[in-house]
Short mmCIF file of C-alpha atoms in Angstrom, two decimals:
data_model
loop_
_atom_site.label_atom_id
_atom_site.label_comp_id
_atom_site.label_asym_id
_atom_site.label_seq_id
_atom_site.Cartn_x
_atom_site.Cartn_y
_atom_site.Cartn_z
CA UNK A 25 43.37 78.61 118.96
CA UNK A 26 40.68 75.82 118.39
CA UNK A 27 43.09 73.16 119.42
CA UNK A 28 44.10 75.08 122.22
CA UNK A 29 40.48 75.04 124.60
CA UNK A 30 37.12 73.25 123.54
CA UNK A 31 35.92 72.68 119.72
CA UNK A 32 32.71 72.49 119.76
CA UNK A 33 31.08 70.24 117.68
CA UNK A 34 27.09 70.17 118.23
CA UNK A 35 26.61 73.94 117.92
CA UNK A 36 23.94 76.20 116.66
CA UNK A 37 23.77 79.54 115.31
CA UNK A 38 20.99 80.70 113.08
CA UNK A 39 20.50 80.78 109.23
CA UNK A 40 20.59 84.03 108.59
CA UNK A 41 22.34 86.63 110.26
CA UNK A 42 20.17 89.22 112.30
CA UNK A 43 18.69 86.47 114.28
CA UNK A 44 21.99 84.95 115.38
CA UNK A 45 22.82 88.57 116.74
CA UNK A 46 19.95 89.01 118.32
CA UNK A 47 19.97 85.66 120.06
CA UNK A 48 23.41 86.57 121.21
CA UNK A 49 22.96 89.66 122.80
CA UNK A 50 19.19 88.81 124.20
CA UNK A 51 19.60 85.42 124.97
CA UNK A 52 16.14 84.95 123.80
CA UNK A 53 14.22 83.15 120.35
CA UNK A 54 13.66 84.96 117.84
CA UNK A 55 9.96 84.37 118.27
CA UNK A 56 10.51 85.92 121.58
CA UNK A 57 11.40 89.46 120.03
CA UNK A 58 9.61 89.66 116.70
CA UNK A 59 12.82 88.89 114.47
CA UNK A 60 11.54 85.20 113.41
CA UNK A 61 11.14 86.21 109.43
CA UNK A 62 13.97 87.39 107.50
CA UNK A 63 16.65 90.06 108.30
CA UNK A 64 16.48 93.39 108.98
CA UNK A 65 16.89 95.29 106.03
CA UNK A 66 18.27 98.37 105.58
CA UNK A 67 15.03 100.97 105.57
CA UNK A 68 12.97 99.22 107.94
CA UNK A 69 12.18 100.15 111.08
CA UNK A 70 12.45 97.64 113.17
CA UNK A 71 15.18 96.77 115.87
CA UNK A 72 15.95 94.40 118.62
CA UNK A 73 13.23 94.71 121.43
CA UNK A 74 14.86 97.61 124.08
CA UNK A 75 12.46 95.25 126.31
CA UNK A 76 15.04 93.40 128.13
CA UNK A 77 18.35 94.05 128.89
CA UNK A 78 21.45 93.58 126.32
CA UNK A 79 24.00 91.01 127.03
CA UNK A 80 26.69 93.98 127.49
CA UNK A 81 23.71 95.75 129.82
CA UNK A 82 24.18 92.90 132.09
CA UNK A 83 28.03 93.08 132.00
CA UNK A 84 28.38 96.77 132.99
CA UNK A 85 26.23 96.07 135.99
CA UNK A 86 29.20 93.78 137.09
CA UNK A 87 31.62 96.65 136.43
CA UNK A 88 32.55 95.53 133.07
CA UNK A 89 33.96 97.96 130.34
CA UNK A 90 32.54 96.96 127.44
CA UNK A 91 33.10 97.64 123.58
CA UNK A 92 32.19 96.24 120.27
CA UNK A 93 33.68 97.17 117.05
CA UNK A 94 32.64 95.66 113.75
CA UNK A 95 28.74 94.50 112.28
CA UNK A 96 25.69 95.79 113.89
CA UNK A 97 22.66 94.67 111.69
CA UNK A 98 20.05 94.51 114.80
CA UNK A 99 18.41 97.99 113.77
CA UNK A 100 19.32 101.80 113.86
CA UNK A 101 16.09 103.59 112.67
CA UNK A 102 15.79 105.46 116.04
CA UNK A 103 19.10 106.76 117.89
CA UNK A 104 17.61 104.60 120.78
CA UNK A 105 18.68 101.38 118.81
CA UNK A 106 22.49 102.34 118.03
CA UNK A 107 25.31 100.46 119.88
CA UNK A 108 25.69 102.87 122.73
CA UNK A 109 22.36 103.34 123.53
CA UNK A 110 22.16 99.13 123.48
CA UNK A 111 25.22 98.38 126.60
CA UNK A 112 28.10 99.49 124.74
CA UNK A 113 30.32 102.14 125.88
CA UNK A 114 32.05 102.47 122.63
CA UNK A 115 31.18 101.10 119.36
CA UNK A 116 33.09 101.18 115.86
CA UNK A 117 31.56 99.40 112.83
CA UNK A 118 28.44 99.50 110.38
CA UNK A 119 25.06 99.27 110.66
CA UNK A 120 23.67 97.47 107.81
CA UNK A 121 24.41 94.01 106.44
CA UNK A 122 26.86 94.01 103.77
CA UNK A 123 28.96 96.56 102.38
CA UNK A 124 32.12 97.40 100.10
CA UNK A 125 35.41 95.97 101.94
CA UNK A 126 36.91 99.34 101.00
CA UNK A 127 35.25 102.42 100.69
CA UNK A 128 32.77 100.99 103.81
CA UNK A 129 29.52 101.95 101.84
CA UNK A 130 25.93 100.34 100.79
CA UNK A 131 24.02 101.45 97.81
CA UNK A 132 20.35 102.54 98.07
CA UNK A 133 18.79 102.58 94.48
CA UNK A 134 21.35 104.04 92.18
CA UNK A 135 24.12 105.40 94.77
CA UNK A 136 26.38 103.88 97.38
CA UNK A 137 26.11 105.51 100.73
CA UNK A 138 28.76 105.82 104.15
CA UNK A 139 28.14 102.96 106.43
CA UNK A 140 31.01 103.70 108.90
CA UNK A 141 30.91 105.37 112.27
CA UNK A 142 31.49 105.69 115.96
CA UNK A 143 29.97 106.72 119.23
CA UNK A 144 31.08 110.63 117.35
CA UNK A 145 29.23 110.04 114.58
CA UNK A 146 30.35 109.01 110.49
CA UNK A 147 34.01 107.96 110.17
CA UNK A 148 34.65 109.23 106.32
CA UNK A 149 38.35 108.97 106.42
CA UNK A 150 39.12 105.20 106.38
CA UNK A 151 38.41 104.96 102.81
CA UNK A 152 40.61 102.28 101.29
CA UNK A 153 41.16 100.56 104.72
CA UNK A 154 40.25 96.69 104.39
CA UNK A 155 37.62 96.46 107.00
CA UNK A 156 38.98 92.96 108.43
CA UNK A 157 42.29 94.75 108.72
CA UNK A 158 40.71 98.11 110.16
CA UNK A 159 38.72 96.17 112.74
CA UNK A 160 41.16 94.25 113.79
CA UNK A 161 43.32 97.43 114.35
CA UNK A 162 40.09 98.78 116.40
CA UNK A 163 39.96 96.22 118.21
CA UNK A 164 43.41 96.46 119.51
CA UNK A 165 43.15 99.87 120.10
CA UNK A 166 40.25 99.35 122.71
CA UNK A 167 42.56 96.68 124.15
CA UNK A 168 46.02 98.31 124.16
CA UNK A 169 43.82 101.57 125.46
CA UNK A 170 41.64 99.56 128.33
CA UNK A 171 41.91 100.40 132.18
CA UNK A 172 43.42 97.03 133.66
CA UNK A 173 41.50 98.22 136.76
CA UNK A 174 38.04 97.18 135.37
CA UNK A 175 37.47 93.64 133.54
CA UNK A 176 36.84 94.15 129.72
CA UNK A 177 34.12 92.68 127.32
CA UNK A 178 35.02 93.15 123.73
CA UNK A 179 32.62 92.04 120.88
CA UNK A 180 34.48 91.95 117.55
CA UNK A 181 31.73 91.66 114.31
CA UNK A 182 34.14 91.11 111.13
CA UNK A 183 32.36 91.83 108.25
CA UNK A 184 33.89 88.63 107.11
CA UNK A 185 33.54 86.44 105.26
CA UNK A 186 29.96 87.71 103.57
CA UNK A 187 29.37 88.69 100.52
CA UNK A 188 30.56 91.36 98.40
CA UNK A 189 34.14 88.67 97.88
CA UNK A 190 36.55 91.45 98.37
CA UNK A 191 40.02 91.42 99.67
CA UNK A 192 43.48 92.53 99.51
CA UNK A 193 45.56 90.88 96.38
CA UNK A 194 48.53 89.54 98.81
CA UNK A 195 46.09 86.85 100.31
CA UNK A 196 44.37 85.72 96.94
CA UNK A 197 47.94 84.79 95.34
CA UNK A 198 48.29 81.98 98.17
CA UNK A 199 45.80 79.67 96.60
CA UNK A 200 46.41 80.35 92.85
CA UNK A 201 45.29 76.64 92.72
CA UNK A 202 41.86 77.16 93.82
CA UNK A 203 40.32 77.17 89.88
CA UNK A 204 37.13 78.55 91.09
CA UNK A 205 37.56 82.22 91.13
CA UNK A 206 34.54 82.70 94.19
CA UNK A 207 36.26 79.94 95.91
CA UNK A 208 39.67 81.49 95.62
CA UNK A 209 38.92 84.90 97.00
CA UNK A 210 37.07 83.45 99.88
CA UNK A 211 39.92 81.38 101.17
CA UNK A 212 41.55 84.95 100.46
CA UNK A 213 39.33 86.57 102.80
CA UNK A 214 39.50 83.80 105.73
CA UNK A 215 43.45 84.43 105.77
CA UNK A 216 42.70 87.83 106.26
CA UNK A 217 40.44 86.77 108.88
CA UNK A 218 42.99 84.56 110.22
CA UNK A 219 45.67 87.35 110.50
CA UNK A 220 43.46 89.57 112.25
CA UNK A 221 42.20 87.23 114.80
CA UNK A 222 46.20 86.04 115.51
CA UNK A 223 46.87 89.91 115.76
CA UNK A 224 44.42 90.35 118.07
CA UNK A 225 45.24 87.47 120.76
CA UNK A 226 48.91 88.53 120.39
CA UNK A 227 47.62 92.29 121.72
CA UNK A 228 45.95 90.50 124.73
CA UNK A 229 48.85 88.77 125.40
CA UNK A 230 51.24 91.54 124.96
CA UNK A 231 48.86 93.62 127.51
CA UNK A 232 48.98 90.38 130.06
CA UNK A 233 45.13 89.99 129.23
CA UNK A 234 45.48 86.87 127.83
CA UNK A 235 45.88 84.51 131.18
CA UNK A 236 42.34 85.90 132.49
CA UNK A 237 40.50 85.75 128.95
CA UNK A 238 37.73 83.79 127.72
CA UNK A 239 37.92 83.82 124.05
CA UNK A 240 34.70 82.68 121.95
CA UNK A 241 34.84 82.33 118.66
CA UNK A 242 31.22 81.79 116.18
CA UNK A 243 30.21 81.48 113.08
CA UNK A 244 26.49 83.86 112.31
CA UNK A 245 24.97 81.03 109.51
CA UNK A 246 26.13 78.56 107.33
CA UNK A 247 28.06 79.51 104.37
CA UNK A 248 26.70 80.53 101.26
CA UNK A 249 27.23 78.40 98.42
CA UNK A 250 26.88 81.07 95.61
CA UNK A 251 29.28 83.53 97.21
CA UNK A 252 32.19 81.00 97.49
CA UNK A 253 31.29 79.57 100.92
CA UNK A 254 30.93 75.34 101.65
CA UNK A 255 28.77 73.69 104.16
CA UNK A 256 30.60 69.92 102.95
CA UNK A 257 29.31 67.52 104.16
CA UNK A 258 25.64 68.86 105.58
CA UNK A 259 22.74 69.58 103.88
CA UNK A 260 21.61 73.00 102.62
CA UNK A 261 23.13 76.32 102.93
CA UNK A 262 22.59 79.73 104.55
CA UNK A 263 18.87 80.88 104.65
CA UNK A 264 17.87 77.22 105.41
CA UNK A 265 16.81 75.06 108.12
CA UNK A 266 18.85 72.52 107.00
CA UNK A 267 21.95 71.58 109.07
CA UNK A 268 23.66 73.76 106.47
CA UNK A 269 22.44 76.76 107.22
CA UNK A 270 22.77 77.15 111.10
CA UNK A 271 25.22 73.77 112.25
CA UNK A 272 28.03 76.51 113.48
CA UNK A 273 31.77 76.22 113.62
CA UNK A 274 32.30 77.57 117.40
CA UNK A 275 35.17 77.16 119.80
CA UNK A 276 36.21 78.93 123.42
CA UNK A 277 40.03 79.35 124.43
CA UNK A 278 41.84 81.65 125.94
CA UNK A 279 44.06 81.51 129.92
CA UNK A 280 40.78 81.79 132.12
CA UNK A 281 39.72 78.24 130.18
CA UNK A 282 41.75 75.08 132.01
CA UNK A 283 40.68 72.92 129.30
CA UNK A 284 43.26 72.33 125.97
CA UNK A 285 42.84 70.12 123.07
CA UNK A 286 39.12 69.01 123.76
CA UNK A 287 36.07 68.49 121.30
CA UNK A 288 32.60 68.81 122.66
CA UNK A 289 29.84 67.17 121.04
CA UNK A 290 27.18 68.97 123.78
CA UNK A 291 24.19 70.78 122.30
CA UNK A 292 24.96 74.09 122.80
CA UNK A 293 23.11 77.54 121.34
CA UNK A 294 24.30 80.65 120.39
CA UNK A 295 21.26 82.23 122.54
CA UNK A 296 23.04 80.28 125.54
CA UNK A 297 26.25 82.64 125.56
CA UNK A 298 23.95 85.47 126.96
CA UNK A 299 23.51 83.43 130.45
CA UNK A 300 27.03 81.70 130.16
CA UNK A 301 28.54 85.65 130.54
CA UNK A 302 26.74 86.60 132.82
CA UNK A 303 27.22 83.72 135.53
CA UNK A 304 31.19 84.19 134.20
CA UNK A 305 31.12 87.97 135.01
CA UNK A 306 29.37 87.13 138.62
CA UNK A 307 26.42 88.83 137.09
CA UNK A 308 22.85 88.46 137.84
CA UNK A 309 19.67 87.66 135.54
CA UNK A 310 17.22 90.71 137.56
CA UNK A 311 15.17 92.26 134.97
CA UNK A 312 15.68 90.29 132.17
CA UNK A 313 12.64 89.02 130.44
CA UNK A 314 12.54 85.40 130.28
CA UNK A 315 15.54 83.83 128.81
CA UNK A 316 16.15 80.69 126.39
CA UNK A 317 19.63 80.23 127.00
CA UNK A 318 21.32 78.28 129.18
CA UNK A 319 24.23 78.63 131.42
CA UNK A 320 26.92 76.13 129.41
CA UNK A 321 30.02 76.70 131.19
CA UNK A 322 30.59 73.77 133.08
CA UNK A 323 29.38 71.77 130.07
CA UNK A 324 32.30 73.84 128.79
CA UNK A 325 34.70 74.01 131.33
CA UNK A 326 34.32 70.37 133.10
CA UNK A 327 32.56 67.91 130.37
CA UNK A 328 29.63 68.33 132.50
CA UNK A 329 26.35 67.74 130.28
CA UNK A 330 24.53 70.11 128.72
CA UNK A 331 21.62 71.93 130.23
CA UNK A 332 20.09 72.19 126.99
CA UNK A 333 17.72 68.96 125.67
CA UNK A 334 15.38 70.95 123.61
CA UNK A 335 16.48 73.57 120.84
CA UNK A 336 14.10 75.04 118.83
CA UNK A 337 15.52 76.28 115.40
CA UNK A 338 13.00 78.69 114.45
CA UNK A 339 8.99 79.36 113.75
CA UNK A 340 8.59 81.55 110.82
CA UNK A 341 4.05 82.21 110.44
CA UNK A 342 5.31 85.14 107.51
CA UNK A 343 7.41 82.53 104.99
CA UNK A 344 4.82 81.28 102.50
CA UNK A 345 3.27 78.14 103.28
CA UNK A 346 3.85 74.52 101.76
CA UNK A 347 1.78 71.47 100.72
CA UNK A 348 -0.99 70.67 103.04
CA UNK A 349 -1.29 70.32 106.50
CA UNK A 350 -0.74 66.53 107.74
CA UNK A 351 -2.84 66.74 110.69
CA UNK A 352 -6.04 68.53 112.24
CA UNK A 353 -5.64 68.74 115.77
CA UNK A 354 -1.54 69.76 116.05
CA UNK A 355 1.34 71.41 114.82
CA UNK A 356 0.12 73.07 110.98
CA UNK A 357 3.01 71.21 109.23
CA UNK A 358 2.62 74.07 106.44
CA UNK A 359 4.47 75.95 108.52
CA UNK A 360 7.66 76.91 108.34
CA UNK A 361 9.75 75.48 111.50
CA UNK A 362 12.75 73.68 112.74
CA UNK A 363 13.02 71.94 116.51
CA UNK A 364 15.81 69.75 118.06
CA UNK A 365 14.39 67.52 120.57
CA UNK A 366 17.42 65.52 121.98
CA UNK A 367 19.01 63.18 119.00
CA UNK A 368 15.96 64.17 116.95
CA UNK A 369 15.15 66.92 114.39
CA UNK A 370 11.88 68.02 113.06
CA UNK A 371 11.43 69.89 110.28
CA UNK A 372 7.83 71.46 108.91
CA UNK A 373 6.59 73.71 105.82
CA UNK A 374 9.32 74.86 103.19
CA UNK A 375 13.37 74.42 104.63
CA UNK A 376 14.76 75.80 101.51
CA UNK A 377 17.13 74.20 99.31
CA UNK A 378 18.22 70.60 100.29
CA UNK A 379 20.41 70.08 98.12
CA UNK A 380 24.14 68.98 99.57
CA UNK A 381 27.11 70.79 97.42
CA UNK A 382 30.16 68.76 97.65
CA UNK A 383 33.97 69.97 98.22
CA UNK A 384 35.20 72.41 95.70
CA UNK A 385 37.04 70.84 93.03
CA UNK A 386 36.45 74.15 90.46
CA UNK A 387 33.17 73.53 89.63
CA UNK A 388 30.16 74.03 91.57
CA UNK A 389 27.45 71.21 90.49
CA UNK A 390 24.84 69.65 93.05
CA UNK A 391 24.99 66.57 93.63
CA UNK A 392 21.46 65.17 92.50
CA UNK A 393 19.95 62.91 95.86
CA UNK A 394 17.25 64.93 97.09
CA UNK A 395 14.24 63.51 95.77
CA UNK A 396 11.78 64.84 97.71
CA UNK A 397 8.40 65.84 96.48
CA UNK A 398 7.68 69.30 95.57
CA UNK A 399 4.65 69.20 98.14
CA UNK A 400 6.45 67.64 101.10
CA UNK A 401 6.36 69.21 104.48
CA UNK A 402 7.65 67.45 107.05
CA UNK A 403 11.21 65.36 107.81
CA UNK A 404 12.58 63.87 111.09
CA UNK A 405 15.88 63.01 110.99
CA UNK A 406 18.28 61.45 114.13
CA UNK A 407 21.05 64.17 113.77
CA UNK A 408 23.14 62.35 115.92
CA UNK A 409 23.58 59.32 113.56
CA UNK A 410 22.44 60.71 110.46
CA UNK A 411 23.82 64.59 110.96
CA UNK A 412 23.99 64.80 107.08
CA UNK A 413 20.16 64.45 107.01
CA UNK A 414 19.81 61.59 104.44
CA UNK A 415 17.72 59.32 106.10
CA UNK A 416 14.25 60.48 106.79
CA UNK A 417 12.47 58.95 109.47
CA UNK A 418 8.94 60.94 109.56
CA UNK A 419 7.43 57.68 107.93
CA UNK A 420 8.88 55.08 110.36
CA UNK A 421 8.55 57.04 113.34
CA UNK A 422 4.78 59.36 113.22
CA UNK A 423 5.02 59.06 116.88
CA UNK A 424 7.79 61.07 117.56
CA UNK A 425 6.62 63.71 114.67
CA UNK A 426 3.52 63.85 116.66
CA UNK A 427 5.40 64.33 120.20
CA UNK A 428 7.72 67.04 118.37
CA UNK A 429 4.70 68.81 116.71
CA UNK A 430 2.90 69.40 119.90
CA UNK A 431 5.91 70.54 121.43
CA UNK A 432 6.52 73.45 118.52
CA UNK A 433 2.36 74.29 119.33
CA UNK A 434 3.68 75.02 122.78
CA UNK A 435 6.69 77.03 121.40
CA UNK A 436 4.24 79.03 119.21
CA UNK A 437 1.72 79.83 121.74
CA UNK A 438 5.14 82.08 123.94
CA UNK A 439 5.29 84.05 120.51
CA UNK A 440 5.48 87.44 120.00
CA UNK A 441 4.06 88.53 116.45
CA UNK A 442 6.51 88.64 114.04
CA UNK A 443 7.49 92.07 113.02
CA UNK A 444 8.65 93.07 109.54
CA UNK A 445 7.03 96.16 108.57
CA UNK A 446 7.50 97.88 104.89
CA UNK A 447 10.75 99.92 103.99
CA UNK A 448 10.62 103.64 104.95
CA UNK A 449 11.79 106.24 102.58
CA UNK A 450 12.40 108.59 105.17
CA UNK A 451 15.51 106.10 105.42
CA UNK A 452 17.12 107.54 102.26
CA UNK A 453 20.76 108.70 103.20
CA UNK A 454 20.67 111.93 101.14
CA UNK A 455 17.94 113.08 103.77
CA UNK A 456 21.00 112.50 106.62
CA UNK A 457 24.42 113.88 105.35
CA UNK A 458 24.79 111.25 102.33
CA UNK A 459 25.52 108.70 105.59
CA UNK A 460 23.36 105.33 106.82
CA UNK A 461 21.72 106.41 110.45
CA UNK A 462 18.50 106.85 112.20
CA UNK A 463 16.08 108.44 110.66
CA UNK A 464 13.26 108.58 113.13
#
């Protein structure tokens, strides 16, 4: 599928994985909607903004039916929040952020609770059901089931490939000569991916979908190194704001896309599908609150460049602070921050681990080059030519940290307060039928 329509090459996604969701269905920074620090968890009430209007909103004003089947994790503690309530006409997934393959459930203190359900409520009978192979199978329902007379928007979630490293035996015994056993059920677990994704085109095609459909494919965050996944050759891993953590495999295919066999090194956004859509589905931008995305289908479409010269990463005021603050009258470089400015990337406060991990070979060991100082705060690095991040420039070039420091003051002063309030117990499944679900 990638070789048929555009790779793309210089895309972004975010390092963890409720802000790449909510960037995709807002079209707006996470320091626009109060989702800047951390993930939402699974007793805390706290949801994507109902502010502004969801991508799939904006798609059933232009007559769109629109379904999404699959991971959820942008908030459910009031009924307002679930998937129907947020654009969807149907919805078929879980709510939280990992769970068992299998049985579909996630434990809260000593017991392991439902996490499976519809627009009907809990779905308790798919125990069993491997949920890349039960999406998938959702996911061609809605297809196989969908009136021809209305255009369609589907939004598949797999659960894969996160942790817990669960899947079906068949696909593990291909690569008995993967020594690492984390390594060797992961690859396990993309094949399944794999399957379901070809099973899934082949349904559009054998509906005579296929010649009118836009296909995107994305990545949430970098993989995660202790959980079998490999970021090889970038820097970091998921959670940081190294290239790691949110560089994103992405491509688009599909009949309505007259380009085959093309890589495109454009900067391009994850927040920047929301607008992209929209203009596709002949839609409009009335009532949205202001957006960060960018329209990128010509850049996609016609090699046209892209809209997008400034990309900023993420501002995070909650993560603890590091070292001490560089200058007086700017950016605090304490901070916690990321910002793409063209060929340029700043970095400020703590990244998290910098480490690179190189391929698998059965053994995971870091490779020991990152000598920074425990108390350092700030890198600039020319992604372009250096897109590994080895060669920091914040020494040679203070005038550019300066220019990009002032411009992440400007970013901070559109924020919205972050918003990550305390776990409720009211939460508790065993209060609500032994099932995950609002509990406001």
């Amino acid at each position: 599928l990638s070789a048929s329509g555009v790779r793309l090459e210089n895309y972004y996604v975010q390092p963890i994985c409720t802000p790449t969701r909510s960037q995709l269905l807002s079209g707006r920074y996470q320091i626009h909607t109060g989702l800047q620090h951390g993930i939402i968890t699974n007793c805390q009430p706290n949801a994507l903004p109902n502010d502004s209007p969801t991508l799939p909103d904006k798609l059933k004003e232009s007559g769109y039916a629109t379904h999404m089947v699959g991971k959820w994790h942008l908030g459910f503690y009031k009924k307002e929040y679930l998937p129907w309530n947020r654009g969807f006409d149907t919805y078929f997934g879980y709510l939280n952020a990992a769970e068992d393959y299998f049985n579909h459930r996630v434990p809260w203190k000593t017991v392991r609770y439902l996490d499976l359900r519809d627009n009907n409520g809990p779905v308790r009978n798919e125990s069993g059901h491997y949920s890349a192979d039960l999406f998938t199978n959702k996911a061609i329902d809605v297809v196989r089931s969908h009136n021809t007379s209305k255009p369609l928007f589907l939004y598949l979630a797999y659960q894969s490939v996160h942790a817990p490293l669960e899947v079906p035996e068949k696909y593990v015994r291909k690569y008995r000569n993967i020594t690492d056993r984390n390594r060797r059920v992961y690859a396990g677990m993309v094949s399944a991916l794999d399957e379901g994704v070809a099973n899934l085109t082949q349904a559009l095609k054998d509906r005579g979908l296929w010649d009118n459909t836009v296909f995107i494919f994305s990545t949430d965050n970098g993989g995660q190194v202790y959980s079998g996944g490999n970021n090889y050759p970038l820097r970091g891993w998921k959670a940081s704001l190294w290239e790691g953590g949110f560089h994103g495999v992405g491509f688009v295919c599909g009949g309505a896309l007259k380009r085959s066999g093309a890589v495109s090194q454009e900067l391009i956004h994850v927040s920047d599908w929301f607008p992209t859509l929209v203009r596709l589905a002949d839609g409009n931008l009335n009532g949205t609150r202001p957006l960060d995305g960018f329209d990128q289908w010509d850049t996609i479409s016609t090699e046209a460049p892209s809209p997008r010269e400034i990309l900023l990463h993420n501002i995070d005021i909650l993560h603890p602070k590091k070292g001490q603050p560089l200058y007086t009258n700017t950016w605090d470089t304490r901070v916690r921050a990321a910002l793409r400015v063209g060929d340029y990337k700043l970095i400020t406060g703590d990244p998290g681990n910098g480490n690179w991990v190189p391929p698998p070979d059965g053994h995971l060991y870091f490779l020991p080059e990152n000598k920074d100082p425990d108390d350092k705060n700030v890198w600039l690095f020319n992604i372009t030519a250096d897109p590994n991040e080895h060669n920091d420039l914040s020494k040679e070039k203070p005038l550019e940290v300066l220019r990009m420091l002032q411009i992440l003051v400007q970013f901070n002063n559109t924020a919205v307060p972050p918003r990550y309030p305390p776990p409720d117990p009211r939460c508790d499944p065993a209060l609500h039928g032994d099932v995950w679900g609002p509990w406001e």
